[in-house]
Amino acid sequence: MKAVVVLSGGQDSATCLALAVKKYGAREVAAITFAYGQRHAVETKFAKRLAKRFGIGAHKVVRFGFYKDLTTNALFDPTIEIKDGRRKTKDARTPPNTVVEGRNAFFLTAAAVWAKTLGAKVLYTGVSQTDFSGYPDCRAVFIRAQEKAIRLALEFPIRIVTPFMKMTKADEWALAAKLGVFDLIANETVTCYNGIPGKGCGRCPACKLRNRGLKEYERSLRGR
Ligand code: ZN
């Protein structure tokens, strides 16, 4: 096995999976999904479907049942209304209340442990700091530090690959089209915090970001 993809079932991780499969072939790629108490838990169902569609034999859904004991946020508690962060300066914003504290630290560590078991030295994650600067553990500086920490913890030369770190959502749509998975990503992923597949509820921050990127991408096609 060459690579493990952290597969949430949303646009970013599904496009990551397409990239990894193109590079290594489905037989050399494994996928891992986390059920951690998210209100849009339906995404794990879509992750399973996506793994099947891409011909992934090794797909694991791992339950983080303890997460809700440690913290809360608008993704864990459906009675909290989802609110986007506010822009503080050009490059900084307050985090949205959907931040799950330490999520990527947990997920990447768990995924790396499984990757080592499989002998896979590459770990894909669809994080981006371009669009979501309110999420501290989506930043490149965190990913590099986490990679170093995991290497030391496991004595294993894992490499964390973040293809979208500097991409906009419009760039991602263009990449999906180039990979021939545009329709699959557009219709069979769940990016929406309210768990509605495809274009989603249209109101939550995740939907707004997804749909704005899609519009931008479509505009760029017309401008050609
Ligand atoms: Zn939504």
CSV table of C-alpha atoms and ligand atoms in Angstrom, one decimal:
chain,number,residue,atom,x,y,z
A,1,MET,CA,0.0,0.0,0.0
A,2,LYS,CA,1.4,3.4,-1.0
A,3,ALA,CA,-1.1,6.0,0.3
A,4,VAL,CA,-3.8,6.6,2.8
A,5,VAL,CA,-6.5,9.3,2.2
A,6,VAL,CA,-8.4,10.9,4.9
A,7,LEU,CA,-11.9,10.7,3.4
A,8,SER,CA,-14.7,12.7,5.0
A,9,GLY,CA,-17.1,12.3,2.1
A,10,GLY,CA,-16.9,16.0,1.1
A,11,GLN,CA,-15.6,17.8,-2.0
A,12,ASP,CA,-12.0,18.2,-0.8
A,13,SER,CA,-11.4,14.7,0.4
A,14,ALA,CA,-13.1,13.1,-2.6
A,15,THR,CA,-10.9,15.1,-4.9
A,16,CYS,CA,-7.9,14.1,-2.9
A,17,LEU,CA,-9.0,10.5,-3.3
A,18,ALA,CA,-9.2,11.0,-7.1
A,19,LEU,CA,-5.7,12.4,-7.1
A,20,ALA,CA,-4.2,9.6,-5.1
A,21,VAL,CA,-5.9,6.9,-7.2
A,22,LYS,CA,-4.7,8.6,-10.4
A,23,LYS,CA,-1.1,8.6,-9.0
A,24,TYR,CA,-0.9,5.2,-7.4
A,25,GLY,CA,-3.9,3.2,-8.7
A,26,ALA,CA,-6.8,2.1,-6.5
A,27,ARG,CA,-5.1,-1.1,-5.3
A,28,GLU,CA,-2.3,1.0,-3.7
A,29,VAL,CA,-4.6,3.5,-2.0
A,30,ALA,CA,-6.5,3.1,1.3
A,31,ALA,CA,-9.1,5.5,2.8
A,32,ILE,CA,-10.0,6.3,6.3
A,33,THR,CA,-13.2,8.1,7.5
A,34,PHE,CA,-13.9,9.4,11.0
A,35,ALA,CA,-17.3,9.3,12.7
A,36,TYR,CA,-16.7,11.8,15.5
A,37,GLY,CA,-20.2,13.0,16.4
A,38,GLN,CA,-20.6,15.4,13.5
A,39,ARG,CA,-24.2,16.5,12.9
A,40,HIS,CA,-23.7,15.7,9.2
A,41,ALA,CA,-22.8,12.0,10.0
A,42,VAL,CA,-24.5,11.1,6.7
A,43,GLU,CA,-21.1,12.0,5.1
A,44,THR,CA,-19.7,8.7,6.3
A,45,LYS,CA,-22.3,6.9,4.2
A,46,PHE,CA,-21.1,8.9,1.2
A,47,ALA,CA,-17.5,8.2,2.0
A,48,LYS,CA,-18.2,4.5,1.8
A,49,ARG,CA,-19.9,5.0,-1.5
A,50,LEU,CA,-17.1,7.1,-2.8
A,51,ALA,CA,-14.5,4.5,-1.8
A,52,LYS,CA,-16.5,1.9,-3.7
A,53,ARG,CA,-16.8,4.1,-6.8
A,54,PHE,CA,-13.0,4.6,-6.8
A,55,GLY,CA,-12.4,0.8,-6.4
A,56,ILE,CA,-10.8,1.2,-2.9
A,57,GLY,CA,-10.7,-2.2,-1.2
A,58,ALA,CA,-9.2,-0.9,2.1
A,59,HIS,CA,-11.6,1.6,3.6
A,60,LYS,CA,-12.0,2.0,7.3
A,61,VAL,CA,-14.6,4.0,9.3
A,62,VAL,CA,-13.2,4.8,12.7
A,63,ARG,CA,-15.4,6.0,15.6
A,64,PHE,CA,-14.2,8.8,17.8
A,65,GLY,CA,-17.0,8.3,20.3
A,66,PHE,CA,-15.1,10.2,23.0
A,67,TYR,CA,-14.8,13.5,21.2
A,68,LYS,CA,-18.1,14.9,22.5
A,69,ASP,CA,-16.9,14.3,26.1
A,70,LEU,CA,-14.0,16.7,25.5
A,71,THR,CA,-15.5,19.7,23.7
A,72,THR,CA,-18.5,21.1,22.0
A,73,ASN,CA,-19.2,23.2,18.9
A,74,ALA,CA,-22.0,23.8,16.3
A,75,LEU,CA,-21.1,20.5,14.5
A,76,PHE,CA,-21.6,18.4,17.6
A,77,ASP,CA,-24.6,20.2,19.1
A,78,PRO,CA,-27.5,20.7,16.6
A,79,THR,CA,-29.1,23.2,19.0
A,80,ILE,CA,-26.2,25.7,18.3
A,81,GLU,CA,-26.9,27.7,15.2
A,82,ILE,CA,-24.0,27.5,12.8
A,83,LYS,CA,-22.2,30.8,12.5
A,84,ASP,CA,-19.3,31.8,10.2
A,85,GLY,CA,-16.2,33.6,11.5
A,86,ARG,CA,-15.7,37.3,11.0
A,87,ARG,CA,-12.9,38.8,9.1
A,88,LYS,CA,-10.5,40.7,11.4
A,89,THR,CA,-7.9,41.8,8.9
A,90,LYS,CA,-7.2,40.9,5.3
A,91,ASP,CA,-5.4,37.7,6.4
A,92,ALA,CA,-7.0,36.8,9.7
A,93,ARG,CA,-10.5,35.9,10.9
A,94,THR,CA,-12.1,34.7,14.0
A,95,PRO,CA,-12.9,31.0,13.7
A,96,PRO,CA,-16.4,29.9,12.8
A,97,ASN,CA,-18.3,28.0,15.6
A,98,THR,CA,-18.0,24.8,13.6
A,99,VAL,CA,-14.3,24.5,14.5
A,100,VAL,CA,-13.8,21.1,16.2
A,101,GLU,CA,-10.8,21.7,18.4
A,102,GLY,CA,-7.8,19.6,17.4
A,103,ARG,CA,-9.7,17.6,14.8
A,104,ASN,CA,-6.9,17.3,12.3
A,105,ALA,CA,-4.3,16.6,15.0
A,106,PHE,CA,-6.4,13.5,16.0
A,107,PHE,CA,-7.3,12.5,12.5
A,108,LEU,CA,-3.8,12.7,11.1
A,109,THR,CA,-2.3,10.8,14.0
A,110,ALA,CA,-4.9,8.0,13.8
A,111,ALA,CA,-4.5,7.9,10.0
A,112,ALA,CA,-0.8,7.7,10.3
A,113,VAL,CA,-0.9,4.8,12.7
A,114,TRP,CA,-3.0,2.9,10.2
A,115,ALA,CA,-0.7,4.0,7.4
A,116,LYS,CA,2.2,2.5,9.2
A,117,THR,CA,0.4,-0.7,9.8
A,118,LEU,CA,-0.2,-0.9,6.0
A,119,GLY,CA,3.3,0.3,5.1
A,120,ALA,CA,2.0,3.4,3.3
A,121,LYS,CA,4.3,6.4,3.6
A,122,VAL,CA,2.0,9.0,2.1
A,123,LEU,CA,-1.0,10.6,3.8
A,124,TYR,CA,-3.4,12.8,1.9
A,125,THR,CA,-5.6,15.4,3.5
A,126,GLY,CA,-7.8,18.0,1.7
A,127,VAL,CA,-7.1,20.9,4.1
A,128,SER,CA,-6.8,24.4,2.7
A,129,GLN,CA,-5.7,27.6,4.3
A,130,THR,CA,-6.9,29.7,1.3
A,131,ASP,CA,-10.6,29.6,2.1
A,132,PHE,CA,-10.7,28.6,5.7
A,133,SER,CA,-8.2,30.7,7.5
A,134,GLY,CA,-10.4,30.5,10.6
A,135,TYR,CA,-9.4,26.8,11.2
A,136,PRO,CA,-6.0,26.8,12.9
A,137,ASP,CA,-5.3,23.1,12.2
A,138,CYS,CA,-5.8,23.6,8.4
A,139,ARG,CA,-2.7,25.8,8.2
A,140,ALA,CA,0.5,24.7,6.5
A,141,VAL,CA,2.5,25.5,9.6
A,142,PHE,CA,0.4,23.1,11.6
A,143,ILE,CA,0.6,20.3,9.0
A,144,ARG,CA,4.4,20.5,8.8
A,145,ALA,CA,4.7,20.4,12.6
A,146,GLN,CA,2.3,17.5,12.8
A,147,GLU,CA,4.2,15.6,10.2
A,148,LYS,CA,7.4,16.0,12.2
A,149,ALA,CA,5.6,15.0,15.4
A,150,ILE,CA,4.1,11.9,13.9
A,151,ARG,CA,7.5,10.9,12.3
A,152,LEU,CA,9.0,11.1,15.8
A,153,ALA,CA,6.1,9.4,17.5
A,154,LEU,CA,6.0,6.4,15.1
A,155,GLU,CA,9.6,6.3,13.9
A,156,PHE,CA,8.1,6.1,10.4
A,157,PRO,CA,8.9,8.4,7.4
A,158,ILE,CA,5.3,9.5,6.7
A,159,ARG,CA,4.7,12.4,4.3
A,160,ILE,CA,1.6,14.5,4.7
A,161,VAL,CA,0.4,15.7,1.2
A,162,THR,CA,-2.0,18.7,1.1
A,163,PRO,CA,-2.8,19.3,-2.6
A,164,PHE,CA,-5.3,22.1,-1.9
A,165,MET,CA,-3.3,24.0,0.7
A,166,LYS,CA,-3.0,27.0,-1.6
A,167,MET,CA,-5.9,26.4,-4.0
A,168,THR,CA,-9.2,28.2,-4.0
A,169,LYS,CA,-12.4,26.2,-4.3
A,170,ALA,CA,-12.7,27.3,-8.0
A,171,ASP,CA,-9.2,25.8,-8.6
A,172,GLU,CA,-10.5,22.6,-7.0
A,173,TRP,CA,-13.5,22.4,-9.3
A,174,ALA,CA,-11.2,22.9,-12.3
A,175,LEU,CA,-9.0,20.0,-11.0
A,176,ALA,CA,-12.0,17.8,-10.5
A,177,ALA,CA,-13.0,18.4,-14.1
A,178,LYS,CA,-9.5,17.7,-15.3
A,179,LEU,CA,-9.5,14.4,-13.4
A,180,GLY,CA,-12.8,13.5,-15.0
A,181,VAL,CA,-14.7,13.3,-11.7
A,182,PHE,CA,-16.6,16.6,-11.8
A,183,ASP,CA,-20.1,15.1,-11.8
A,184,LEU,CA,-19.2,12.6,-9.1
A,185,ILE,CA,-17.8,15.4,-6.9
A,186,ALA,CA,-20.7,17.7,-7.7
A,187,ASN,CA,-23.5,15.2,-6.9
A,188,GLU,CA,-22.2,12.4,-4.7
A,189,THR,CA,-20.3,14.2,-2.0
A,190,VAL,CA,-21.6,15.9,1.2
A,191,THR,CA,-19.9,19.2,2.0
A,192,CYS,CA,-22.9,20.7,3.7
A,193,TYR,CA,-22.9,21.0,7.5
A,194,ASN,CA,-26.6,20.1,7.5
A,195,GLY,CA,-25.8,16.9,5.7
A,196,ILE,CA,-27.5,17.6,2.4
A,197,PRO,CA,-25.6,16.0,-0.5
A,198,GLY,CA,-24.7,17.8,-3.8
A,199,LYS,CA,-25.2,21.5,-3.7
A,200,GLY,CA,-26.4,21.2,-0.1
A,201,CYS,CA,-28.6,23.5,2.0
A,202,GLY,CA,-27.0,26.5,0.3
A,203,ARG,CA,-27.1,28.5,3.6
A,204,CYS,CA,-24.3,27.0,5.8
A,205,PRO,CA,-20.7,28.4,5.5
A,206,ALA,CA,-19.5,25.1,3.9
A,207,CYS,CA,-22.3,25.3,1.2
A,208,LYS,CA,-21.6,29.0,0.6
A,209,LEU,CA,-17.9,28.4,0.1
A,210,ARG,CA,-18.5,25.3,-2.2
A,211,ASN,CA,-21.2,27.0,-4.3
A,212,ARG,CA,-19.3,30.3,-4.6
A,213,GLY,CA,-16.2,28.4,-5.9
A,214,LEU,CA,-18.4,26.5,-8.3
A,215,LYS,CA,-19.9,29.7,-9.7
A,216,GLU,CA,-16.4,31.2,-10.0
A,217,TYR,CA,-15.2,28.1,-11.9
A,218,GLU,CA,-18.2,28.3,-14.2
A,219,ARG,CA,-17.6,31.9,-14.9
A,220,SER,CA,-14.0,31.2,-15.8
A,221,LEU,CA,-15.2,28.6,-18.3
A,222,ARG,CA,-17.4,31.2,-20.0
A,223,GLY,CA,-14.6,33.7,-20.0
A,224,ARG,CA,-12.4,31.5,-22.1
B,1,ZN,ZN,-25.2,23.5,3.9
